[in-house]
Amino acid sequence: MGKASQHTELMTPARMLEQLNDAIVILHADGQVLFANQAAHTLLDEEDLTGQPIELFLEPGTVMQKEREPILLELNSADQMLVQIRNWKLNDGYICLFIHPVRFKDQKENQMYALKYRMNQSHEGMVLHQAGQIIDCDDSLAKIFGYNKSELIRASIDEFIDSSYFHTLKENMKKDHDKPYLLKGYKKSGEPLYIDVLPQPYPDKDGDLRIAVIRDVTERVQSEKQIQFMAYYDELTDLPNRNYFVKTLEEAIAECRKDNGQIAVHFVDIDYFKQINDTLGYQFGDALLRACSHRLKQLLDGNNFIARMSGDEFLILQRDIQNKEEAEAFAEKVIQAFQTPIDVQDFEIFTTVSIGISIFPENGNHPNELIKQADSAMYVIKENQRNHYKIFESSITEDFKEMLTIENELRRAIKQKQFEVHYQPQVDISNNQVIGFEALLRWKHPSRGYISPGMFIPLAEKTGLIIEIGDWVLREACRQNRKWHQKGYGPTKVSVNLSVKQFLQKDLVKKVRDILQESKLDAKYLELEITESMAMSNEAYIMDTLKGLKELGVNVSIDDFGTGYSSMKYLSQFPLSKLKIDQLFIRGEQKQNQAIVKSIIHLSHSLDMKVIAEGVETREQLEFLKGEKCDEIQGFYFSKPVAPGKAERFFSYH
């Protein structure tokens, strides 16, 4: 449409519109002014508006919208006059604007209406207040706080705001700004909520009337708090997490540098947790971790800080120590805290902890370095002893390098069949006859020779290779014993140690049955050895496994007896055939250990179980055990573990 036709179309209405007192502007769809009456020229202070873009005077994005509801805007002029605008969509894309200046006495009503129209969320409300007293509000605001509108009028804002936020409220009420600020309030029910307060301009020249949009942001704030909690706290145990620990450790190191002080980092690992978790499920494992964290929390005081590292690992910062002996004393205190069983879902769980310790500044100057060194020390004590602690030493780093090399070669050893089974004879003490053998794994490295089991067995446990290796030992021991029987040797039993991972397999009974069938060995000639701590870890599950093995005809004995914390109730209920006295009590000082050995022998016989002593090396030890009516013995006094061919010399022909 050309300019002439536009004037023709607008000629008749233009004469009419010029007579109106309200400012009227007609725009093309692109925002260009096609017509403006005299009132518009006067209001906008422009001699000729025709052909000019409306954005010179008003915000185009607002006035070009299709809705007809009134809106409040400030003119793009020096005095920033407040005007009310209604817009109408005409034919052919034209837009007609009715612009009306807002008189001061109309501002409250118009501004509240405009704000109300612009709010598009149900959780937003509006309030008009004077010096903290509510003059007016809308129903949305009343709903946010759980009141009727009439209950809020003339009330003080302070009545609904948390007192800790009064300062924030007062400071912001004095300012002229349009940035939101956060307040914590309370609903009529007493339920807390968080609100964003967005002040709006209100040109009250004679008083201190103010208007604000109130937005309920409780859900957002709670999410932010949850995110912050997750950043610094462990959700499962409610303990600080590794991030928080590192931050706290950094601060402690800075203080020590000023005062030339010392601190200790304790890396605490729950023994056998993975096996319990794999056997009883993650929910039980989580419950156990919560129980362990609760026990650790009992050690909290002003000089230590406890956090959960990950999994079954915890970190403890011990401040203001004078020497390493204080760190060791605290580690012993942690170990002592786990001497009594933990109640988890009606189970009594006997568990222990292994602790690695690093000391600032001796073992490191930075948080991650100290944590790493403590972790390394924990790894060493866990693999060699458990239920104990170790302070980091520089030699540990070299040992780790060696361990990594051995791990790679261990995997190669399985493929290349470098493993052997040696057999140590077990002797009936009453007649000196060999009645069985303990099968013991040996690794004959092609260049290093025999590698100590103490070096590679813990590594096999940690990497999970022990399952494959252990199954091979069990199969090989059964095959070898069957071969001896076929030669006319025996009948003798073979005793096989089960690792924790092996014993806690859900299909262990089936696996043993299959191996016995495969080797054609009678089940009564197989004895499986488990440790005392394994047997006490979860009596319900253990009972099912032991009953299954008994039904097969397989005997089960407790190895290393006396080093754990067995309950007599469990021992009396478990279908066990034998207790093996740990060599620690055989080789130790006679006066301190003889009473323990006597008690174990008497206990075994009272429970209708046999007892065997391992680690017998001298004639004196043999005579003592014989006098106490120990049933069986094994040790270097008779023979070290030997290869199958050499073991045959201990047999008697039948």
PDB file of C-alpha atoms in Angstrom, residues 101-340:
ATOM      1  CA  PRO A 101      -0.590   9.984  31.305  1.00  0.00           C
ATOM      2  CA  VAL A 102      -0.978   8.596  34.832  1.00  0.00           C
ATOM      3  CA  ARG A 103      -1.990  11.116  37.467  1.00  0.00           C
ATOM      4  CA  PHE A 104      -0.213  10.691  40.796  1.00  0.00           C
ATOM      5  CA  LYS A 105      -3.350   9.704  42.660  1.00  0.00           C
ATOM      6  CA  ASP A 106      -3.983   6.910  40.150  1.00  0.00           C
ATOM      7  CA  GLN A 107      -0.471   5.458  40.390  1.00  0.00           C
ATOM      8  CA  LYS A 108      -1.108   2.957  43.170  1.00  0.00           C
ATOM      9  CA  GLU A 109      -4.094   1.409  41.432  1.00  0.00           C
ATOM     10  CA  ASN A 110      -2.602   1.487  37.954  1.00  0.00           C
ATOM     11  CA  GLN A 111       0.835   0.238  38.939  1.00  0.00           C
ATOM     12  CA  MET A 112      -0.509  -2.633  41.008  1.00  0.00           C
ATOM     13  CA  TYR A 113      -2.810  -3.559  38.145  1.00  0.00           C
ATOM     14  CA  ALA A 114       0.039  -3.406  35.640  1.00  0.00           C
ATOM     15  CA  LEU A 115       2.328  -5.471  37.823  1.00  0.00           C
ATOM     16  CA  LYS A 116      -0.449  -7.957  38.429  1.00  0.00           C
ATOM     17  CA  TYR A 117      -0.975  -8.326  34.713  1.00  0.00           C
ATOM     18  CA  ARG A 118       2.743  -8.842  34.059  1.00  0.00           C
ATOM     19  CA  MET A 119       3.077 -11.592  36.678  1.00  0.00           C
ATOM     20  CA  ASN A 120       2.512 -14.920  34.993  1.00  0.00           C
ATOM     21  CA  GLN A 121       3.359 -17.439  37.710  1.00  0.00           C
ATOM     22  CA  SER A 122       1.031 -18.757  40.382  1.00  0.00           C
ATOM     23  CA  HIS A 123       3.752 -18.542  43.039  1.00  0.00           C
ATOM     24  CA  GLU A 124       4.145 -14.762  42.635  1.00  0.00           C
ATOM     25  CA  GLY A 125       2.307 -12.158  44.682  1.00  0.00           C
ATOM     26  CA  MET A 126       2.367  -8.403  45.142  1.00  0.00           C
ATOM     27  CA  VAL A 127       2.435  -6.107  48.151  1.00  0.00           C
ATOM     28  CA  LEU A 128       2.177  -2.363  48.736  1.00  0.00           C
ATOM     29  CA  HIS A 129       3.746  -1.298  52.016  1.00  0.00           C
ATOM     30  CA  GLN A 130       4.644   1.821  53.941  1.00  0.00           C
ATOM     31  CA  ALA A 131       7.520   1.750  56.424  1.00  0.00           C
ATOM     32  CA  GLY A 132       7.125  -2.013  56.766  1.00  0.00           C
ATOM     33  CA  GLN A 133       3.328  -1.979  57.191  1.00  0.00           C
ATOM     34  CA  ILE A 134       1.246  -3.744  54.552  1.00  0.00           C
ATOM     35  CA  ILE A 135      -1.135  -1.263  52.904  1.00  0.00           C
ATOM     36  CA  ASP A 136      -2.459  -3.595  50.233  1.00  0.00           C
ATOM     37  CA  CYS A 137      -1.685  -6.964  48.609  1.00  0.00           C
ATOM     38  CA  ASP A 138      -3.231  -9.374  46.172  1.00  0.00           C
ATOM     39  CA  ASP A 139      -4.756 -12.773  46.774  1.00  0.00           C
ATOM     40  CA  SER A 140      -1.658 -14.539  45.398  1.00  0.00           C
ATOM     41  CA  LEU A 141       0.533 -13.072  48.109  1.00  0.00           C
ATOM     42  CA  ALA A 142      -1.965 -14.091  50.787  1.00  0.00           C
ATOM     43  CA  LYS A 143      -2.008 -17.606  49.342  1.00  0.00           C
ATOM     44  CA  ILE A 144       1.793 -17.846  49.405  1.00  0.00           C
ATOM     45  CA  PHE A 145       1.789 -17.149  53.153  1.00  0.00           C
ATOM     46  CA  GLY A 146      -1.361 -19.179  53.833  1.00  0.00           C
ATOM     47  CA  TYR A 147      -3.501 -16.249  55.016  1.00  0.00           C
ATOM     48  CA  ASN A 148      -6.639 -14.502  53.868  1.00  0.00           C
ATOM     49  CA  LYS A 149      -5.958 -11.125  52.315  1.00  0.00           C
ATOM     50  CA  SER A 150      -7.847  -9.331  55.101  1.00  0.00           C
ATOM     51  CA  GLU A 151      -5.496 -10.866  57.708  1.00  0.00           C
ATOM     52  CA  LEU A 152      -2.474  -9.202  56.082  1.00  0.00           C
ATOM     53  CA  ILE A 153      -3.751  -5.641  55.624  1.00  0.00           C
ATOM     54  CA  ARG A 154      -2.210  -3.283  58.253  1.00  0.00           C
ATOM     55  CA  ALA A 155       0.031  -6.095  59.543  1.00  0.00           C
ATOM     56  CA  SER A 156       3.769  -5.553  59.908  1.00  0.00           C
ATOM     57  CA  ILE A 157       6.003  -7.362  57.432  1.00  0.00           C
ATOM     58  CA  ASP A 158       8.248  -8.342  60.356  1.00  0.00           C
ATOM     59  CA  GLU A 159       5.559 -10.722  61.594  1.00  0.00           C
ATOM     60  CA  PHE A 160       6.114 -13.017  58.618  1.00  0.00           C
ATOM     61  CA  ILE A 161       9.903 -12.792  58.261  1.00  0.00           C
ATOM     62  CA  ASP A 162      12.563 -14.795  60.116  1.00  0.00           C
ATOM     63  CA  SER A 163      14.302 -12.538  62.627  1.00  0.00           C
ATOM     64  CA  SER A 164      17.737 -13.431  61.259  1.00  0.00           C
ATOM     65  CA  TYR A 165      16.705 -11.706  58.009  1.00  0.00           C
ATOM     66  CA  PHE A 166      15.479  -8.435  59.635  1.00  0.00           C
ATOM     67  CA  HIS A 167      18.732  -6.667  58.824  1.00  0.00           C
ATOM     68  CA  THR A 168      18.520  -7.658  55.153  1.00  0.00           C
ATOM     69  CA  LEU A 169      14.912  -6.466  55.013  1.00  0.00           C
ATOM     70  CA  LYS A 170      15.583  -3.104  56.645  1.00  0.00           C
ATOM     71  CA  GLU A 171      18.653  -2.381  54.526  1.00  0.00           C
ATOM     72  CA  ASN A 172      16.874  -3.140  51.260  1.00  0.00           C
ATOM     73  CA  MET A 173      13.742  -1.203  52.192  1.00  0.00           C
ATOM     74  CA  LYS A 174      15.872   1.942  52.367  1.00  0.00           C
ATOM     75  CA  LYS A 175      17.349   1.448  48.900  1.00  0.00           C
ATOM     76  CA  ASP A 176      15.941   2.431  45.540  1.00  0.00           C
ATOM     77  CA  HIS A 177      16.806  -0.499  43.307  1.00  0.00           C
ATOM     78  CA  ASP A 178      15.158  -3.123  41.184  1.00  0.00           C
ATOM     79  CA  LYS A 179      17.322  -6.123  42.073  1.00  0.00           C
ATOM     80  CA  PRO A 180      15.709  -9.006  43.972  1.00  0.00           C
ATOM     81  CA  TYR A 181      16.885 -10.024  47.416  1.00  0.00           C
ATOM     82  CA  LEU A 182      16.212 -13.183  49.414  1.00  0.00           C
ATOM     83  CA  LEU A 183      14.278 -13.427  52.676  1.00  0.00           C
ATOM     84  CA  LYS A 184      13.239 -16.355  54.821  1.00  0.00           C
ATOM     85  CA  GLY A 185       9.655 -16.242  56.074  1.00  0.00           C
ATOM     86  CA  TYR A 186       7.014 -18.386  57.713  1.00  0.00           C
ATOM     87  CA  LYS A 187       3.568 -19.408  56.593  1.00  0.00           C
ATOM     88  CA  LYS A 188       0.566 -19.196  58.891  1.00  0.00           C
ATOM     89  CA  SER A 189       1.077 -22.910  59.599  1.00  0.00           C
ATOM     90  CA  GLY A 190       4.613 -22.205  60.811  1.00  0.00           C
ATOM     91  CA  GLU A 191       6.157 -23.873  57.788  1.00  0.00           C
ATOM     92  CA  PRO A 192       9.274 -21.998  56.604  1.00  0.00           C
ATOM     93  CA  LEU A 193       9.525 -20.622  53.089  1.00  0.00           C
ATOM     94  CA  TYR A 194      11.983 -18.557  51.085  1.00  0.00           C
ATOM     95  CA  ILE A 195      10.936 -15.573  48.992  1.00  0.00           C
ATOM     96  CA  ASP A 196      12.596 -13.335  46.436  1.00  0.00           C
ATOM     97  CA  VAL A 197      11.563  -9.695  46.904  1.00  0.00           C
ATOM     98  CA  LEU A 198      11.664  -7.657  43.684  1.00  0.00           C
ATOM     99  CA  PRO A 199      11.176  -3.921  44.458  1.00  0.00           C
ATOM    100  CA  GLN A 200       9.236  -1.919  41.890  1.00  0.00           C
ATOM    101  CA  PRO A 201       9.478   1.872  41.269  1.00  0.00           C
ATOM    102  CA  TYR A 202       6.714   3.798  42.975  1.00  0.00           C
ATOM    103  CA  PRO A 203       6.937   7.596  42.602  1.00  0.00           C
ATOM    104  CA  ASP A 204       5.548   8.529  45.985  1.00  0.00           C
ATOM    105  CA  LYS A 205       6.746  12.109  46.488  1.00  0.00           C
ATOM    106  CA  ASP A 206       4.984  12.705  49.779  1.00  0.00           C
ATOM    107  CA  GLY A 207       5.733   9.511  51.727  1.00  0.00           C
ATOM    108  CA  ASP A 208       7.555   6.178  51.728  1.00  0.00           C
ATOM    109  CA  LEU A 209       5.074   3.949  49.947  1.00  0.00           C
ATOM    110  CA  ARG A 210       6.764   1.046  48.214  1.00  0.00           C
ATOM    111  CA  ILE A 211       5.578  -1.774  46.028  1.00  0.00           C
ATOM    112  CA  ALA A 212       7.197  -5.169  45.455  1.00  0.00           C
ATOM    113  CA  VAL A 213       6.664  -8.451  43.675  1.00  0.00           C
ATOM    114  CA  ILE A 214       7.084 -11.458  45.992  1.00  0.00           C
ATOM    115  CA  ARG A 215       8.118 -14.758  44.480  1.00  0.00           C
ATOM    116  CA  ASP A 216       8.061 -18.090  46.363  1.00  0.00           C
ATOM    117  CA  VAL A 217      11.499 -19.636  45.724  1.00  0.00           C
ATOM    118  CA  THR A 218      11.436 -22.265  48.480  1.00  0.00           C
ATOM    119  CA  GLU A 219      11.915 -25.128  46.050  1.00  0.00           C
ATOM    120  CA  ARG A 220      14.853 -23.402  44.372  1.00  0.00           C
ATOM    121  CA  VAL A 221      16.560 -22.541  47.669  1.00  0.00           C
ATOM    122  CA  GLN A 222      16.091 -26.067  48.992  1.00  0.00           C
ATOM    123  CA  SER A 223      17.591 -27.433  45.781  1.00  0.00           C
ATOM    124  CA  GLU A 224      20.531 -25.062  46.134  1.00  0.00           C
ATOM    125  CA  LYS A 225      20.998 -26.107  49.750  1.00  0.00           C
ATOM    126  CA  GLN A 226      20.863 -29.746  48.671  1.00  0.00           C
ATOM    127  CA  ILE A 227      23.461 -29.089  45.984  1.00  0.00           C
ATOM    128  CA  GLN A 228      25.641 -27.322  48.534  1.00  0.00           C
ATOM    129  CA  PHE A 229      25.166 -30.211  50.965  1.00  0.00           C
ATOM    130  CA  MET A 230      26.110 -32.706  48.262  1.00  0.00           C
ATOM    131  CA  ALA A 231      29.203 -30.642  47.452  1.00  0.00           C
ATOM    132  CA  TYR A 232      30.527 -30.868  50.998  1.00  0.00           C
ATOM    133  CA  TYR A 233      28.673 -33.696  52.728  1.00  0.00           C
ATOM    134  CA  ASP A 234      28.116 -37.390  52.175  1.00  0.00           C
ATOM    135  CA  GLU A 235      24.402 -38.026  51.807  1.00  0.00           C
ATOM    136  CA  LEU A 236      24.507 -41.597  53.148  1.00  0.00           C
ATOM    137  CA  THR A 237      26.334 -40.948  56.426  1.00  0.00           C
ATOM    138  CA  ASP A 238      25.813 -37.174  56.888  1.00  0.00           C
ATOM    139  CA  LEU A 239      29.559 -36.903  57.389  1.00  0.00           C
ATOM    140  CA  PRO A 240      31.646 -34.296  55.550  1.00  0.00           C
ATOM    141  CA  ASN A 241      32.934 -35.658  52.244  1.00  0.00           C
ATOM    142  CA  ARG A 242      36.397 -35.641  50.699  1.00  0.00           C
ATOM    143  CA  ASN A 243      35.982 -32.091  49.332  1.00  0.00           C
ATOM    144  CA  TYR A 244      35.168 -30.736  52.778  1.00  0.00           C
ATOM    145  CA  PHE A 245      38.021 -32.749  54.309  1.00  0.00           C
ATOM    146  CA  VAL A 246      40.552 -31.342  51.827  1.00  0.00           C
ATOM    147  CA  LYS A 247      39.339 -27.806  52.519  1.00  0.00           C
ATOM    148  CA  THR A 248      39.600 -28.325  56.287  1.00  0.00           C
ATOM    149  CA  LEU A 249      42.995 -29.986  55.913  1.00  0.00           C
ATOM    150  CA  GLU A 250      44.260 -27.007  53.900  1.00  0.00           C
ATOM    151  CA  GLU A 251      43.260 -24.670  56.730  1.00  0.00           C
ATOM    152  CA  ALA A 252      44.889 -26.926  59.326  1.00  0.00           C
ATOM    153  CA  ILE A 253      48.136 -27.028  57.299  1.00  0.00           C
ATOM    154  CA  ALA A 254      48.151 -23.217  57.044  1.00  0.00           C
ATOM    155  CA  GLU A 255      47.794 -22.939  60.827  1.00  0.00           C
ATOM    156  CA  CYS A 256      50.577 -25.485  61.379  1.00  0.00           C
ATOM    157  CA  ARG A 257      52.910 -23.532  59.130  1.00  0.00           C
ATOM    158  CA  LYS A 258      52.389 -20.452  61.306  1.00  0.00           C
ATOM    159  CA  ASP A 259      52.817 -22.301  64.595  1.00  0.00           C
ATOM    160  CA  ASN A 260      55.307 -24.991  63.476  1.00  0.00           C
ATOM    161  CA  GLY A 261      52.741 -27.566  64.569  1.00  0.00           C
ATOM    162  CA  GLN A 262      51.961 -31.103  63.473  1.00  0.00           C
ATOM    163  CA  ILE A 263      48.787 -32.854  62.339  1.00  0.00           C
ATOM    164  CA  ALA A 264      47.988 -36.449  61.427  1.00  0.00           C
ATOM    165  CA  VAL A 265      45.746 -37.830  58.700  1.00  0.00           C
ATOM    166  CA  HIS A 266      44.185 -41.235  59.427  1.00  0.00           C
ATOM    167  CA  PHE A 267      42.919 -43.241  56.444  1.00  0.00           C
ATOM    168  CA  VAL A 268      40.414 -45.759  57.890  1.00  0.00           C
ATOM    169  CA  ASP A 269      39.180 -48.777  55.931  1.00  0.00           C
ATOM    170  CA  ILE A 270      36.439 -51.187  57.080  1.00  0.00           C
ATOM    171  CA  ASP A 271      37.796 -54.744  56.826  1.00  0.00           C
ATOM    172  CA  TYR A 272      35.824 -57.265  54.722  1.00  0.00           C
ATOM    173  CA  PHE A 273      33.199 -54.671  53.809  1.00  0.00           C
ATOM    174  CA  LYS A 274      33.156 -55.553  50.119  1.00  0.00           C
ATOM    175  CA  GLN A 275      32.526 -59.212  50.870  1.00  0.00           C
ATOM    176  CA  ILE A 276      29.650 -58.337  53.202  1.00  0.00           C
ATOM    177  CA  ASN A 277      28.263 -55.894  50.652  1.00  0.00           C
ATOM    178  CA  ASP A 278      28.469 -58.424  47.801  1.00  0.00           C
ATOM    179  CA  THR A 279      26.879 -61.158  49.907  1.00  0.00           C
ATOM    180  CA  LEU A 280      24.066 -59.324  51.670  1.00  0.00           C
ATOM    181  CA  GLY A 281      23.379 -56.597  49.136  1.00  0.00           C
ATOM    182  CA  TYR A 282      23.915 -52.865  48.874  1.00  0.00           C
ATOM    183  CA  GLN A 283      21.093 -51.912  51.216  1.00  0.00           C
ATOM    184  CA  PHE A 284      22.662 -53.935  54.015  1.00  0.00           C
ATOM    185  CA  GLY A 285      26.057 -52.482  53.091  1.00  0.00           C
ATOM    186  CA  ASP A 286      24.680 -48.948  53.302  1.00  0.00           C
ATOM    187  CA  ALA A 287      23.168 -49.693  56.701  1.00  0.00           C
ATOM    188  CA  LEU A 288      26.534 -51.021  57.881  1.00  0.00           C
ATOM    189  CA  LEU A 289      28.316 -47.885  56.649  1.00  0.00           C
ATOM    190  CA  ARG A 290      25.840 -45.695  58.522  1.00  0.00           C
ATOM    191  CA  ALA A 291      26.431 -47.748  61.671  1.00  0.00           C
ATOM    192  CA  CYS A 292      30.224 -47.500  61.244  1.00  0.00           C
ATOM    193  CA  SER A 293      30.034 -43.739  60.686  1.00  0.00           C
ATOM    194  CA  HIS A 294      27.936 -43.403  63.834  1.00  0.00           C
ATOM    195  CA  ARG A 295      30.609 -45.256  65.772  1.00  0.00           C
ATOM    196  CA  LEU A 296      33.306 -42.995  64.358  1.00  0.00           C
ATOM    197  CA  LYS A 297      31.286 -39.905  65.293  1.00  0.00           C
ATOM    198  CA  GLN A 298      31.612 -40.943  68.937  1.00  0.00           C
ATOM    199  CA  LEU A 299      35.313 -40.071  68.637  1.00  0.00           C
ATOM    200  CA  LEU A 300      34.660 -36.469  67.593  1.00  0.00           C
ATOM    201  CA  ASP A 301      36.097 -33.707  69.737  1.00  0.00           C
ATOM    202  CA  GLY A 302      37.572 -30.274  69.190  1.00  0.00           C
ATOM    203  CA  ASN A 303      40.848 -31.636  67.841  1.00  0.00           C
ATOM    204  CA  ASN A 304      39.670 -33.982  65.113  1.00  0.00           C
ATOM    205  CA  PHE A 305      37.559 -33.879  61.979  1.00  0.00           C
ATOM    206  CA  ILE A 306      35.948 -36.956  60.400  1.00  0.00           C
ATOM    207  CA  ALA A 307      34.848 -37.399  56.773  1.00  0.00           C
ATOM    208  CA  ARG A 308      33.839 -40.191  54.443  1.00  0.00           C
ATOM    209  CA  MET A 309      36.338 -40.694  51.641  1.00  0.00           C
ATOM    210  CA  SER A 310      34.346 -43.130  49.480  1.00  0.00           C
ATOM    211  CA  GLY A 311      32.974 -46.662  49.726  1.00  0.00           C
ATOM    212  CA  ASP A 312      34.093 -48.118  53.053  1.00  0.00           C
ATOM    213  CA  GLU A 313      36.903 -45.590  53.524  1.00  0.00           C
ATOM    214  CA  PHE A 314      36.921 -42.741  56.040  1.00  0.00           C
ATOM    215  CA  LEU A 315      39.337 -39.901  56.774  1.00  0.00           C
ATOM    216  CA  ILE A 316      40.154 -38.430  60.172  1.00  0.00           C
ATOM    217  CA  LEU A 317      42.145 -35.248  60.731  1.00  0.00           C
ATOM    218  CA  GLN A 318      43.886 -35.160  64.112  1.00  0.00           C
ATOM    219  CA  ARG A 319      45.045 -31.642  65.023  1.00  0.00           C
ATOM    220  CA  ASP A 320      47.678 -30.344  67.429  1.00  0.00           C
ATOM    221  CA  ILE A 321      49.749 -33.479  67.919  1.00  0.00           C
ATOM    222  CA  GLN A 322      53.191 -33.268  69.493  1.00  0.00           C
ATOM    223  CA  ASN A 323      54.642 -36.504  68.133  1.00  0.00           C
ATOM    224  CA  LYS A 324      53.769 -39.660  66.192  1.00  0.00           C
ATOM    225  CA  GLU A 325      53.026 -41.516  69.432  1.00  0.00           C
ATOM    226  CA  GLU A 326      49.916 -39.361  69.866  1.00  0.00           C
ATOM    227  CA  ALA A 327      48.803 -40.336  66.346  1.00  0.00           C
ATOM    228  CA  GLU A 328      49.347 -44.008  67.164  1.00  0.00           C
ATOM    229  CA  ALA A 329      47.405 -43.677  70.417  1.00  0.00           C
ATOM    230  CA  PHE A 330      44.438 -42.186  68.560  1.00  0.00           C
ATOM    231  CA  ALA A 331      44.583 -44.961  65.923  1.00  0.00           C
ATOM    232  CA  GLU A 332      44.422 -47.528  68.723  1.00  0.00           C
ATOM    233  CA  LYS A 333      41.395 -45.695  70.085  1.00  0.00           C
ATOM    234  CA  VAL A 334      39.671 -46.005  66.693  1.00  0.00           C
ATOM    235  CA  ILE A 335      40.474 -49.716  66.515  1.00  0.00           C
ATOM    236  CA  GLN A 336      39.175 -50.209  70.046  1.00  0.00           C
ATOM    237  CA  ALA A 337      35.879 -48.579  69.047  1.00  0.00           C
ATOM    238  CA  PHE A 338      35.221 -51.515  66.719  1.00  0.00           C
ATOM    239  CA  GLN A 339      35.976 -54.299  69.203  1.00  0.00           C
ATOM    240  CA  THR A 340      32.310 -54.815  70.014  1.00  0.00           C
TER     241      THR A 340
END
